[in-house]
mmCIF file of C-alpha atoms and ligand atoms in Angstrom:
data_model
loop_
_atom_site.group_PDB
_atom_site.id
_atom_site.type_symbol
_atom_site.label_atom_id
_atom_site.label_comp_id
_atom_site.label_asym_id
_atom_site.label_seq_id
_atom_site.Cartn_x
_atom_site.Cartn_y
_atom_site.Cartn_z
ATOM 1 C CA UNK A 1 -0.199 -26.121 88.342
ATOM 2 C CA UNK A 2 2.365 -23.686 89.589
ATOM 3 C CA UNK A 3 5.236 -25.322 89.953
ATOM 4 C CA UNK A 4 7.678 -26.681 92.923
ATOM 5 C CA UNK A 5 4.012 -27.582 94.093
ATOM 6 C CA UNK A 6 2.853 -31.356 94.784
ATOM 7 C CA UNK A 7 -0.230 -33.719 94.992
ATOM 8 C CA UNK A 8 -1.394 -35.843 97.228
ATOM 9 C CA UNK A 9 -4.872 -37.661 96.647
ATOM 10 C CA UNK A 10 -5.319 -34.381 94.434
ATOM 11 C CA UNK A 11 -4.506 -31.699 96.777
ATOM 12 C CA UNK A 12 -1.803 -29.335 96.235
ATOM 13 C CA UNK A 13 1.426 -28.768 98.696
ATOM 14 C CA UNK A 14 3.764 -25.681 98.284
ATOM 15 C CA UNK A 15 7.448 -27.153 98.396
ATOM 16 C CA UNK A 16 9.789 -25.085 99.615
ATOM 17 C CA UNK A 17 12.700 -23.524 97.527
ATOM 18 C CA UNK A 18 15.999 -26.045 98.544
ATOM 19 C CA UNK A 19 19.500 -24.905 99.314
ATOM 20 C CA UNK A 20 22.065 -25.744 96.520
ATOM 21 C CA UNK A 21 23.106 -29.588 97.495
ATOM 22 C CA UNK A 22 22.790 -33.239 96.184
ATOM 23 C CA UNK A 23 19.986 -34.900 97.728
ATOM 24 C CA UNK A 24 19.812 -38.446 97.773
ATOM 25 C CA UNK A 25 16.213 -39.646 97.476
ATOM 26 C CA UNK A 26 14.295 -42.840 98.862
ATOM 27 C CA UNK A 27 11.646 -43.791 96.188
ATOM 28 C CA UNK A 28 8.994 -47.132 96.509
ATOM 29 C CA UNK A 29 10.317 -50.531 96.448
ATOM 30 C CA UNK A 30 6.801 -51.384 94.873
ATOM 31 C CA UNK A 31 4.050 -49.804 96.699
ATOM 32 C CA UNK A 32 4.204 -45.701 95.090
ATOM 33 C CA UNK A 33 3.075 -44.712 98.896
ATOM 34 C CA UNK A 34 6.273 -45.415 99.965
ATOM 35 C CA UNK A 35 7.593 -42.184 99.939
ATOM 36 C CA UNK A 36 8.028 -39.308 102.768
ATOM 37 C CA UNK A 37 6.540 -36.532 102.467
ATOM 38 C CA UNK A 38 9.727 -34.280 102.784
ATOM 39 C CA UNK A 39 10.859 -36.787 99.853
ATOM 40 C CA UNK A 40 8.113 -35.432 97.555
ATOM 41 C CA UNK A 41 8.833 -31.707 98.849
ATOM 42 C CA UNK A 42 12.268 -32.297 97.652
ATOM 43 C CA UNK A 43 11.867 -33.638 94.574
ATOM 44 C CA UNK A 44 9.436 -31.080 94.002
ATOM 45 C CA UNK A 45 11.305 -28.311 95.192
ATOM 46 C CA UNK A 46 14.696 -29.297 93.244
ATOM 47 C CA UNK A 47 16.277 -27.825 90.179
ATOM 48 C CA UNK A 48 16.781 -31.434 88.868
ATOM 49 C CA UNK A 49 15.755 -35.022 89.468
ATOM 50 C CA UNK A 50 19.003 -37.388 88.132
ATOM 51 C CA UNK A 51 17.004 -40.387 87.704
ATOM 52 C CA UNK A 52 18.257 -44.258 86.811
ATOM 53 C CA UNK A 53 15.892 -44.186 84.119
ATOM 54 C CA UNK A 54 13.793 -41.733 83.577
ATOM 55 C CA UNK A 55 10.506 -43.572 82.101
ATOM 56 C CA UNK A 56 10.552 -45.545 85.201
ATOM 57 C CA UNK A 57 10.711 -42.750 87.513
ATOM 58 C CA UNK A 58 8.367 -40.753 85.655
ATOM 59 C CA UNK A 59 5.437 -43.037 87.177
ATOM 60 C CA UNK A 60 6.181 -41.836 90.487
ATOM 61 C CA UNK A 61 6.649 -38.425 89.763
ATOM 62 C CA UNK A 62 3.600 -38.364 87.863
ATOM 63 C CA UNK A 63 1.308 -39.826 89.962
ATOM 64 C CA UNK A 64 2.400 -37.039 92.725
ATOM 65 C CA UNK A 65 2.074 -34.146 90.027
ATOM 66 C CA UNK A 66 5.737 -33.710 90.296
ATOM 67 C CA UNK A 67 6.905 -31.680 87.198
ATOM 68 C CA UNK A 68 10.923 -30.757 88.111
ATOM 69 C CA UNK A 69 13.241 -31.245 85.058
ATOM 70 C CA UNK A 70 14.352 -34.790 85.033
ATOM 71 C CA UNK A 71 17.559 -35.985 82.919
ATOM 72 C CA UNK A 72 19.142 -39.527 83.858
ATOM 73 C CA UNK A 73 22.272 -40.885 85.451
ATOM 74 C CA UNK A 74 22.748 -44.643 85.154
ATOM 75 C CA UNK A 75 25.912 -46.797 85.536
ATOM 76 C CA UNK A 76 27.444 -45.947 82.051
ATOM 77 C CA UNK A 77 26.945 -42.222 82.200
ATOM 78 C CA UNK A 78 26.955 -41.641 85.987
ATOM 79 C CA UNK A 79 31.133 -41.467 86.084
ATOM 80 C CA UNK A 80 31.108 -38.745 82.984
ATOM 81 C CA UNK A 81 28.540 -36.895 84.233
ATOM 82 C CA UNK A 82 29.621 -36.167 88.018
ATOM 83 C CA UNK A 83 32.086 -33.652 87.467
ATOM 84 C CA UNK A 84 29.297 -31.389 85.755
ATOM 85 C CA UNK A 85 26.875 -32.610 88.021
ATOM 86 C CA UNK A 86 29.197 -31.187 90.999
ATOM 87 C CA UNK A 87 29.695 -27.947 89.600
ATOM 88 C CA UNK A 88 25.864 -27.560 89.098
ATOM 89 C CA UNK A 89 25.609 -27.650 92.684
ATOM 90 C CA UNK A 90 28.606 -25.723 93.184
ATOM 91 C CA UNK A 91 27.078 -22.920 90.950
ATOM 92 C CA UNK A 92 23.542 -22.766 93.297
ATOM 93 C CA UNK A 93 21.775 -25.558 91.765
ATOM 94 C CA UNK A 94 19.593 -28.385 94.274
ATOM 95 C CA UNK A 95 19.901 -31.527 92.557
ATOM 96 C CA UNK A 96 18.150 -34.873 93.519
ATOM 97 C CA UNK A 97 19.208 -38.287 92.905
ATOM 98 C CA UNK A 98 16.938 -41.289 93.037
ATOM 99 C CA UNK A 99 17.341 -44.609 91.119
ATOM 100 C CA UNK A 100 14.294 -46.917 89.170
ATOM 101 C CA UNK A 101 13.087 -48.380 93.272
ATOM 102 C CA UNK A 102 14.794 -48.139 96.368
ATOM 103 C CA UNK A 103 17.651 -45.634 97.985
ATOM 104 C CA UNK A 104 19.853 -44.912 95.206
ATOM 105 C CA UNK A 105 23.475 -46.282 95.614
ATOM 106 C CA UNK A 106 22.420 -49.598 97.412
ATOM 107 C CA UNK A 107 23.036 -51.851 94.363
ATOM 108 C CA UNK A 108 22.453 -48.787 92.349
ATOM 109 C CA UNK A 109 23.958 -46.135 90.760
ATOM 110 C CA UNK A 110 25.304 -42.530 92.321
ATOM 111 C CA UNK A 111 28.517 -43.832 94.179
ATOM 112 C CA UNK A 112 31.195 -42.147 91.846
ATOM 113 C CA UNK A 113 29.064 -38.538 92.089
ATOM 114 C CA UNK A 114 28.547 -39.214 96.234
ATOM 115 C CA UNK A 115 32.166 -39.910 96.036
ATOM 116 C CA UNK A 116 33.305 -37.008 94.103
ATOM 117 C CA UNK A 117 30.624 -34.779 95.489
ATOM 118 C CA UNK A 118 32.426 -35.193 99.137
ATOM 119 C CA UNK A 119 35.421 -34.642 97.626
ATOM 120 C CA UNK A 120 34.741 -31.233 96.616
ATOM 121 C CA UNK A 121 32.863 -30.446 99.966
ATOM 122 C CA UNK A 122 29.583 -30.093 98.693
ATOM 123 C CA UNK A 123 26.241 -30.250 101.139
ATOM 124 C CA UNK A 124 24.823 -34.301 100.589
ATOM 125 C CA UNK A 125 21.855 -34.640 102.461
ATOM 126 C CA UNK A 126 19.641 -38.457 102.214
ATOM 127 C CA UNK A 127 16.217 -38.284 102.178
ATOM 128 C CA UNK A 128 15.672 -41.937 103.820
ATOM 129 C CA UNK A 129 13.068 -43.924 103.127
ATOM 130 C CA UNK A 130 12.245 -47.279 101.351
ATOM 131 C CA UNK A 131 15.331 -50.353 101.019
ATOM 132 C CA UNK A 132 14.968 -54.066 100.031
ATOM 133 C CA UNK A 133 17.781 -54.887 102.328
ATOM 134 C CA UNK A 134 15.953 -53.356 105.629
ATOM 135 C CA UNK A 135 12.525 -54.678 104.905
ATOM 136 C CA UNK A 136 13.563 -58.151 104.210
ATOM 137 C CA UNK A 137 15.849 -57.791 107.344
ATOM 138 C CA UNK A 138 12.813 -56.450 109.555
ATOM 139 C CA UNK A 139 10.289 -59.252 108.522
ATOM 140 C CA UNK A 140 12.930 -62.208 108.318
ATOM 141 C CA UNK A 141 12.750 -63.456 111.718
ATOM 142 C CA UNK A 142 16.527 -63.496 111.473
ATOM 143 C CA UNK A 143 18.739 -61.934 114.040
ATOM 144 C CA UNK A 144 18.563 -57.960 113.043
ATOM 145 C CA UNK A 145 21.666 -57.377 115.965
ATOM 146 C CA UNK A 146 24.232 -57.423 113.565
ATOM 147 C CA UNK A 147 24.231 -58.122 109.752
ATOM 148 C CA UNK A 148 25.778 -57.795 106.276
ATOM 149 C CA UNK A 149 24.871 -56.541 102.926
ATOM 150 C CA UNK A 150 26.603 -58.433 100.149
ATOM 151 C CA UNK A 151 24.387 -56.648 97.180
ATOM 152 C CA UNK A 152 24.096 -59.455 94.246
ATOM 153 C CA UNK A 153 26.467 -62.434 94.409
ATOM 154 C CA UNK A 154 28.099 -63.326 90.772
ATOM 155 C CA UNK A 155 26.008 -64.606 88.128
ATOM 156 C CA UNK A 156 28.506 -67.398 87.395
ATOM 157 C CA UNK A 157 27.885 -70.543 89.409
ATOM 158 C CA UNK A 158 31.633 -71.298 90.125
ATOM 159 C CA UNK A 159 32.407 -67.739 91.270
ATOM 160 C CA UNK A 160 29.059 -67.319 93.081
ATOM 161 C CA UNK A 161 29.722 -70.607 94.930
ATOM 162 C CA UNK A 162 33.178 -69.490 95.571
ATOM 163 C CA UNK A 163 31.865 -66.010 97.171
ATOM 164 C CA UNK A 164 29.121 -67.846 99.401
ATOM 165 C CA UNK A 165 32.888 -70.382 100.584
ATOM 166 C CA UNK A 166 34.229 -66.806 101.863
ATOM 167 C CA UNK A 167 31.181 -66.205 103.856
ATOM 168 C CA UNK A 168 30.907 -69.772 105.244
ATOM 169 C CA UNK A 169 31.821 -69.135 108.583
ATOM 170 C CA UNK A 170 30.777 -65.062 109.015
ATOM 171 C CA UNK A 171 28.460 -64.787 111.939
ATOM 172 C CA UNK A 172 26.008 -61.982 111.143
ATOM 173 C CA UNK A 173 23.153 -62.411 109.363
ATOM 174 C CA UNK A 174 23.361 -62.251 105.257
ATOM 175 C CA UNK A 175 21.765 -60.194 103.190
ATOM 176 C CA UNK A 176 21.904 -60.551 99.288
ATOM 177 C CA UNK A 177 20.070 -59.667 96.281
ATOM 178 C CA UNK A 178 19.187 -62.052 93.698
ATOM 179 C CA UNK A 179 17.429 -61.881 90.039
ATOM 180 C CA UNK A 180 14.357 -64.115 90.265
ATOM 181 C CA UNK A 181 16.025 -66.449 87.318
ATOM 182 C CA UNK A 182 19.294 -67.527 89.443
ATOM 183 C CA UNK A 183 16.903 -67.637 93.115
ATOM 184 C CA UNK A 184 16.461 -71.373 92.556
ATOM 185 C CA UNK A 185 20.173 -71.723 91.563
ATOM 186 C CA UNK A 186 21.495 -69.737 94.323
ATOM 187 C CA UNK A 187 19.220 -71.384 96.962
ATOM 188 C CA UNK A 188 20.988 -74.579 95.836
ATOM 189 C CA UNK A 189 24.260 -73.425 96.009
ATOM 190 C CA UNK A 190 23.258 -71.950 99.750
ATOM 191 C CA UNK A 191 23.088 -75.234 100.807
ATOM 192 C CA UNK A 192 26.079 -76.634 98.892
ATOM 193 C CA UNK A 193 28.333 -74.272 100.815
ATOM 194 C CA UNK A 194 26.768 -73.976 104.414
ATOM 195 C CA UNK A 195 24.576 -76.831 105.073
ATOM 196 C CA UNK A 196 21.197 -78.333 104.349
ATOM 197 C CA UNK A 197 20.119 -77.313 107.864
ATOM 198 C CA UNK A 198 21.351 -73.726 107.490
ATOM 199 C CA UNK A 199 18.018 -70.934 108.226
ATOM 200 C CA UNK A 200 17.069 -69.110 104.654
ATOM 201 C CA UNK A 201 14.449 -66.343 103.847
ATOM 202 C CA UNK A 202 13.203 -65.692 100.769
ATOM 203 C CA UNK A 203 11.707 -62.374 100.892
ATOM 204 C CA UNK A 204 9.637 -61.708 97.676
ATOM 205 C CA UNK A 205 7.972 -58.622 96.516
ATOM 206 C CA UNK A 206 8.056 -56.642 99.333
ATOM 207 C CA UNK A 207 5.453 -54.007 99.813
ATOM 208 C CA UNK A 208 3.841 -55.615 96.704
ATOM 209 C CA UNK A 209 0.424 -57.043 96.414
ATOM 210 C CA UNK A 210 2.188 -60.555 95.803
ATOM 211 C CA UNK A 211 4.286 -59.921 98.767
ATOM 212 C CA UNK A 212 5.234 -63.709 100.238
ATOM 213 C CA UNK A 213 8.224 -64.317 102.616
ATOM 214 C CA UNK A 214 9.601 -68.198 102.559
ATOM 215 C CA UNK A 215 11.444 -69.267 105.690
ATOM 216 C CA UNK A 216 13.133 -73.100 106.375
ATOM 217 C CA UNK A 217 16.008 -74.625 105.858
ATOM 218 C CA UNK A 218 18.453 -74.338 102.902
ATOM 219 C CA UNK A 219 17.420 -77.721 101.742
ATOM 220 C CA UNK A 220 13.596 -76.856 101.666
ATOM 221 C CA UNK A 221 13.737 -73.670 100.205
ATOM 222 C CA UNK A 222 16.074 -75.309 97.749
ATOM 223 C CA UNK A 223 13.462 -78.159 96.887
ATOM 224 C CA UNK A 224 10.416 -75.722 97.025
ATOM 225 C CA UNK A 225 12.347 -73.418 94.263
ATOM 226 C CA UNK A 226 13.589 -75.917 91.916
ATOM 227 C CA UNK A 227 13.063 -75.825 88.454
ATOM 228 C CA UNK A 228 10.933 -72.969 89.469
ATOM 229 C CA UNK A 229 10.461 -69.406 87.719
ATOM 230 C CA UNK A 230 10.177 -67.030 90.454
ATOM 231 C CA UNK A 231 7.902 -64.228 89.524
ATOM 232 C CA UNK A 232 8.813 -60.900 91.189
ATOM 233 C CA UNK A 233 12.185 -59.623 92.668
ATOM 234 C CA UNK A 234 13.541 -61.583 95.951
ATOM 235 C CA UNK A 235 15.922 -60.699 98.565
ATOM 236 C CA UNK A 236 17.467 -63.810 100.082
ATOM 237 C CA UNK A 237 18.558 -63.713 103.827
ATOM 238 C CA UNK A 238 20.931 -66.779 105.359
ATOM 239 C CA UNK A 239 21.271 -67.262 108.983
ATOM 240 C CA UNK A 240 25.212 -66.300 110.537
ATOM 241 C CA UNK A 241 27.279 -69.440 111.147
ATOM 242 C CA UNK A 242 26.333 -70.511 114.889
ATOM 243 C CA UNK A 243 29.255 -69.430 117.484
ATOM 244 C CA UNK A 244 30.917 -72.870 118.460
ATOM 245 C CA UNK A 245 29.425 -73.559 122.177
ATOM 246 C CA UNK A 246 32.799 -73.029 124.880
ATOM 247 C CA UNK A 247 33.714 -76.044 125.433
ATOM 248 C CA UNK A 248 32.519 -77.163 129.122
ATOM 249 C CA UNK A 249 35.690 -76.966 131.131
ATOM 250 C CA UNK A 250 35.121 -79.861 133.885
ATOM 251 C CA UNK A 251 34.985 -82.008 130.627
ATOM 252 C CA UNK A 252 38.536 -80.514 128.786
ATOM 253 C CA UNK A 253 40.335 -80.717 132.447
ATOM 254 C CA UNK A 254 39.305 -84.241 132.759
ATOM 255 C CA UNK A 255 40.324 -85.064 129.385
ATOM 256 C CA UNK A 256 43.237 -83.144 129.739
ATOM 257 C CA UNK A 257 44.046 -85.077 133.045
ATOM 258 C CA UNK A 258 43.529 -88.264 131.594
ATOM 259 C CA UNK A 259 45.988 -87.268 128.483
ATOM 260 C CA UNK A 260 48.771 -86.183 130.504
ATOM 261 C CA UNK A 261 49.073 -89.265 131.862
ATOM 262 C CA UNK A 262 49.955 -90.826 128.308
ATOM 263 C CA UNK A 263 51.726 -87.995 126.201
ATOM 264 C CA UNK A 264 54.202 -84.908 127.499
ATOM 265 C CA UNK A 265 52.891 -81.593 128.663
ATOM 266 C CA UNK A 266 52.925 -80.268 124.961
ATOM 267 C CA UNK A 267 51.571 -82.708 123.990
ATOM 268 C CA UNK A 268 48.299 -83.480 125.650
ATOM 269 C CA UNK A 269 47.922 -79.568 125.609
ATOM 270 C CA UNK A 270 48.455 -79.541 121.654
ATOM 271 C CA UNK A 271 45.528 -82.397 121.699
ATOM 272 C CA UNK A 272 43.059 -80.976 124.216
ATOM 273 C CA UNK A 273 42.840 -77.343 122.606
ATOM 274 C CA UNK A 274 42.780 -78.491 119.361
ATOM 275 C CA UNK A 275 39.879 -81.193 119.871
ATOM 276 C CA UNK A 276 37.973 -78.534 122.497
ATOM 277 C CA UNK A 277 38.685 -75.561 119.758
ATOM 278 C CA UNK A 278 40.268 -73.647 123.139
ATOM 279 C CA UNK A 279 43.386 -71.161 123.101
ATOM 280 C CA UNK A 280 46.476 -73.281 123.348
ATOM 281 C CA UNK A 281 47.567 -70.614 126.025
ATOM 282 C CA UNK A 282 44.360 -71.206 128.669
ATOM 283 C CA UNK A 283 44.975 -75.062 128.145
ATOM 284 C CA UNK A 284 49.007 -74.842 129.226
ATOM 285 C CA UNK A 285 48.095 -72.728 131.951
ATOM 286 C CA UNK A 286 45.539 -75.194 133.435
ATOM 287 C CA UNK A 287 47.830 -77.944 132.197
ATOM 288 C CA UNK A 288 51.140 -76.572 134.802
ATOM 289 C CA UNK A 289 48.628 -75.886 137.619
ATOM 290 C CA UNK A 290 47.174 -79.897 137.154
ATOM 291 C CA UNK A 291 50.647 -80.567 137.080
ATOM 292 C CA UNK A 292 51.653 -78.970 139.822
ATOM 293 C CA UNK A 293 48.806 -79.693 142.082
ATOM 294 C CA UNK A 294 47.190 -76.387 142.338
HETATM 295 N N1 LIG B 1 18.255 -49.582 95.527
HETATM 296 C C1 LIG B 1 17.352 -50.674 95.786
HETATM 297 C C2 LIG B 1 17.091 -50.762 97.295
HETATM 298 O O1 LIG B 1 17.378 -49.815 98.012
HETATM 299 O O2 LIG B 1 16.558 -51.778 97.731
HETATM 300 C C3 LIG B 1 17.859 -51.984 95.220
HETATM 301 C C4 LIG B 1 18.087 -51.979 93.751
HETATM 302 S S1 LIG B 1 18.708 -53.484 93.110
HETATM 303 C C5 LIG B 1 19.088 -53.025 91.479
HETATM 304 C C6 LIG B 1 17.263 -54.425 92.852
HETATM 305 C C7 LIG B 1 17.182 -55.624 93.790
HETATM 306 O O3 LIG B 1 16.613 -55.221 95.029
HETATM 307 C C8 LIG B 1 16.250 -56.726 93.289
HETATM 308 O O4 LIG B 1 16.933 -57.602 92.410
HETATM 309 C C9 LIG B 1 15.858 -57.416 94.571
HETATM 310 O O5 LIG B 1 16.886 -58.277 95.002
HETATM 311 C C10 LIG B 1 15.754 -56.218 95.525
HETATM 312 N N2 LIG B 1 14.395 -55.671 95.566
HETATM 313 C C11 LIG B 1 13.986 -54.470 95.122
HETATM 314 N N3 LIG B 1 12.674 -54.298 95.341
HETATM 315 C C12 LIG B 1 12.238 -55.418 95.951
HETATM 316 C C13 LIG B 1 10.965 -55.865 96.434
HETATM 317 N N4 LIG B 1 9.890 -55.106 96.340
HETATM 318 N N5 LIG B 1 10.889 -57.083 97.024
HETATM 319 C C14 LIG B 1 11.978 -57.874 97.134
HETATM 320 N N6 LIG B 1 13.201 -57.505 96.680
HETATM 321 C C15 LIG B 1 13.334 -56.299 96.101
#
């Protein structure tokens, strides 16, 4: 095969000849369909493919008759190699990165080359496509509005107990990552820090023929996974700490009312907004126009 040519179900595709940039490749989270077809024309079409690990990749590029040069960049090469890397492009080369599953850089490698790569101006283009974070998001049944990635909490259960105490009271739905051996432990530890009743997904193999998604309560995923061996890779999603309800104000003012009666101004004002979580500033104001008759 000539090639800068691909397959698909055994037919051939011309790819076309790339200008010199870094282009940042989706690959399959699991299922090897899971890539766009301007993703194989790239790949095909490129100089170089800087893969995580090149074995790994090599399944995917084989099984679309993909034969560009392949050399890897992984997390203890990646900040040697981006100088050289840049200049590559810089001297007419089209270079592709893509990483073992997924968009490269999201818990991945490539972020020192990306980095240095804008640095010195060069074209970056993505190639989107396939992310553990989005599909678990989609399919969660969790608010999609507004969330966070946190990529993989520590390993160590002190620190990674610690990190989910930061996030106790963040709003937005969570996102993290998690190697099937600490799910069970971190499931726990969800529940330790927010709540038993706090909402949890499990989302596990994604796009996978064991594909399974586990949604209730800290505490039940936490019972359902203990002492369990997860098989597969997980993404675990936790519901954003519910906004506190505004207080109802014919309830605060009569409280209020009733308080200023027994304690100065300050005081009762102090009392109200602290007990009704309102702004000291809106409970003084109603506070001098009670006061005052108004
Ligand atoms: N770059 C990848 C991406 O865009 O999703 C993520 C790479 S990170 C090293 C690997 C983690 O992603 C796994 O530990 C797991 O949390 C998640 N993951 C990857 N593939 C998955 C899948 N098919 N189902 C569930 N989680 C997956």
């Amino acid at each position: 095969m000539a090639a800068q040519q691909f397959l698909i179900s055994g037919q051939a595709f011309n790819a076309p000849k790339l200008d010199a940039a870094l282009y940042l490749v989706s690959t399959p989270i699991g299922n090897l369909k899971d890539i766009s077809i301007r993703g194989l024309e790239t790949l095909a079409g490129a100089d170089l493919i800087l893969c995580e690990d090149t074995r790994t990749s090599s399944k995917l590029l084989n099984a679309y008759g993909i034969q560009t040069q392949k050399t890897s960049l992984h997390e203890h090469n990646e900040v040697a190699q981006a100088q050289n890397i840049v200049n590559e492009v810089v001297s007419g080369k089209s270079i592709c990165l893509i990483s073992d599953a997924g968009t490269p850089l999201i818990s991945d490698p490539g972020f020192p080359l990306v980095r240095l790569a804008a640095q010195a101006g060069i074209p970056i283009f993505a190639i989107p496509g396939a992310s553990a974070v989005l599909g678990a998001l989609a399919v969660s049944g969790l608010p999609t509005d507004s969330f966070s990635f946190f990529g993989f909490l520590p390993a160590k259960q002190q620190a990674r107990l610690s990190r989910l105490g930061d996030l106790k009271s963040h709003e937005m739905t969570m996102v993290f990552y998690e190697s099937p051996k600490r799910t069970a432990a971190t499931l726990a530890a969800i529940g330790e820090a927010y709540g038993a009743d706090r909402q949890v997904v499990v989302a596990r193999e994604l796009t996978k023929r064991f594909e399974t998604l586990y949604r209730g309560t800290a505490q039940e995923l936490a019972a359902q996974f203990d002492g369990q061996a997860v098989k597969g890779e997980v993404v675990i999603l936790v519901a954003g700490a519910q906004r506190q309800a505004q207080a109802d104000p014919d309830e605060w003012k009569n409280a209020l009312v009733a308080l200023m009666e027994e304690l100065p101004l300050r005081g009762a004002v102090d009392k109200i907004a602290a007990d009704f979580d309102l702004k000291r500033k809106q409970v003084y104001q109603a506070a001098l126009e009670l006061r005052d008759g108004k």
